[in-house]
Amino acid sequence: MFSDRSLSTNVLRKLRSVVGNENVRTDPGVLEAYARDATPLFHAYPQAIVEPDDAQQIAEIVRIAVEHRLPIIPRGSGSNLCAATSAQQGGIVLTTARMRRIDEIAPAELLARVQPGVTTAALAKAAGEHGLFYPPDPGSHTVSTIGGNIATCAGGLRGLKYGVTRNYVLGLTAVLGTGEIVATGGRLWKDVAGYDLTRLLTGSEGTLGIITEATVALLPAPATTGTGLAYFADLEAAGRAVAEIIARGVVPATLEFLDRRCMDAVDAYAHLGLHATAGAMLLFGDDGEDDQVAASLARMRQACLDSGALSVEIGGVSEAESLLAARRCTLPALSRLGSLTILEDASVPRPHLAEMVARIDDIARRHDVVIATFGHAGDGNLHPTCVLPSAEDTEAIARAERAFGEIFRTAIALGGTITGEHGVGAAKLPYLAERLGPAQTALLRRIKSAFDPAGILNPGKLGS
Amino acid sequence: MADLFDPDRLSRCISCGFCLPACPTYAMTGDEASSPRGRITLMRALDAGRLELDDPTLAEQASLCLGCRACEPVCPAGVEYGQLLEEWRGAQWQGRRRPLIVRALVLLVTLRPAHRLAGILRRAGRRKADDADQLMLGCVERTMFPRVSRAALTLAPGLAADPDQGCCGALHAHNGEPERGAAMARRLGDDLPGTIVTTSGGCAAHLASVIGRERVREFSEYVQDQRFQPVLIDGRPARVTLQDSCHLRNGLGVWREPRRLLQSVADYVELPSAATCCGAAGTYSLVRPRESRTLAKAKVAEIEAAGVDMVVAVNPGCLRQLRQALRRHRSRVRAVHLTEFLALSTKGPHSS
């Protein structure tokens, strides 16, 4: 659809006049570095890397792209797991590396205003200095940017109690595919003037607009955090414990589970001394006032024991941090088992969690692939990860893809979805229609063309 | 370009990007190509023949990388970036593509090192039993900072110090000659039997990677159980901070030991960026003077803000870089090696 040739000197000249010579790069080596993000098996070359400074520059770049029918792929740190920033049809990768300013932390209003290139951890730290708290914490929070988090509606380890990125976005400034700059929402908790474009842009994966500024909600930081660790014979048993915890009326900050393969991989990196033989572990945690956290942990401990836990340990704040840090490393740690790890993100309603886990096991067996599973159990959000010895083994990759196809269909049949928090990107677009049905798929296309009539914003992704 | 890299090593990275926030050059540029993940992508392109060795981005990134290995401890996949960089430079820095200054330096250290330590070495050599642990003198250190080894021998008089020992080859390994660097380390290991004690973090990490971790002790590890008297300045405990040696910390995992020693004898302040490279990075200050000075400038600002009397280094390259940078910025803070600092303690109350 789009040209894969080098950009004409005319286009390059125009881009350079907007952002300066040094911020437009076309060297083959640089294009190589941006030919992929954190998603395996997606490799596509952009034609240029452009690093703008502000919304005005981005608007001008968009107008140039419209005129010359060039795709624009907005990119933060490229840590997404759905090939959302893969230049499938060539074009300009527009990075937010130069837009890393935290403009404002407003304790009186419980909000922050930031540029899109600020990392999640940097925002959390800045909020922390004011005694405040930005709850969404995707596994890659030290790497990922707020712009990327909003574009993919990132989740994280606190989803059950605190929700996900969309619950914290109050307002956005974005450049549309027409070059118009819109400011949606704002600093208000209540504002129903018009369609909720803030929510529409959140999770739009760069297909509707390029986010240039975000106003996000903050909360007062909880007084303390505590965690516990329960071991089970298998992941299914851990899944039943999750249902039991929720059934007892506890809504904890954290409920994460890992199967044996994940435990081994994580322990090889983090040296936590996890249980040597248990088939699965459940990491549970809560935050708040001291006595409230203690009570919550005690109730979860009892629920685990009543669900057949092999053992349960309760730890303090420092242990909580190291356990959560180790949990965030699960995916990369799994690459110790094989050099190609394909991770998925299916989500099911909580009551079906244990069943879904058993079905994944069965699917892996039937397709003869190794699948290690971990995930945000409290959200019903699973990360079954296929570990393959080599990226060259096309036959094994085909088996893995068939297994994932079946996992997606199983999740949908159980009332779940193909992606809970990683996004659709190029990776899951083939499965999207199955999840949404024809009417919604068509509606997505019409929405896309309203925001981006020329179809230049991240083509080959949502709305395509 | 097949066979440049160990295939298992090169395939280990899954491009998750967890290394990005740890990389000083990525922090400077925000450019994917100058992140550890991006550089591994470049190495893969080289390996697969998609990029040639004379590609300008490959040349630029091979020299822009500090080789500090800060990406390694944060990598859950256990990617051995330092080894990959050695393999990459082994191919990249050949012939005319090798930076001129690197060629000159490698030649220099390959010549027999000057013996500014002659006197003390003769005395140290005479008294030692055959099975004494061996002090490594270091080719750069014995020439530029002879006091460091002298202080080490004062603090650990049981150490033998063979004046005829060679170079460990770290400089070669890090600058495009991995095989030669390994051969030199093996030869040094043969020349100095038993445990080798070194006052250079960079040498320690390289030597350990070749002859085995169990045979190598960096000085702070070696004396960690010894007790030293407080170091006083004008009658009060000296206020000091530490700059980690990147390879000592990221390669060997040694960082608690020098801190504990300093805490036991002085008023210790942690530098916020102690674990981040000071810009010395072996030959880096000569190959990339501009970036090296940028890093050093930030370091000096932190050292000044810490209000210390001295900053302690555990590697000769860092010591040189810190001394130069402090002088350039007219700081009154002194940079000393750990052995020199601890030697102040044995002299009893000290006045500057």
mmCIF file of C-alpha atoms in Angstrom, chain A residues 119 142-143, chain B residues 17-24 26-27:
data_model
loop_
_atom_site.group_PDB
_atom_site.id
_atom_site.type_symbol
_atom_site.label_atom_id
_atom_site.label_comp_id
_atom_site.label_asym_id
_atom_site.label_seq_id
_atom_site.Cartn_x
_atom_site.Cartn_y
_atom_site.Cartn_z
ATOM 1 C CA THR A 119 8.664 6.901 31.923
ATOM 2 C CA THR A 142 11.018 1.456 34.486
ATOM 3 C CA VAL A 143 11.209 1.371 30.680
ATOM 4 C CA GLY B 17 14.119 -3.250 26.905
ATOM 5 C CA PHE B 18 14.659 -3.657 30.674
ATOM 6 C CA CYS B 19 18.256 -2.526 30.045
ATOM 7 C CA LEU B 20 17.301 0.867 28.633
ATOM 8 C CA PRO B 21 17.058 2.795 31.924
ATOM 9 C CA ALA B 22 20.402 1.361 33.096
ATOM 10 C CA CYS B 23 22.365 2.553 30.053
ATOM 11 C CA PRO B 24 24.273 5.864 30.418
ATOM 12 C CA TYR B 26 20.806 5.790 26.146
ATOM 13 C CA ALA B 27 20.188 8.357 28.882
#
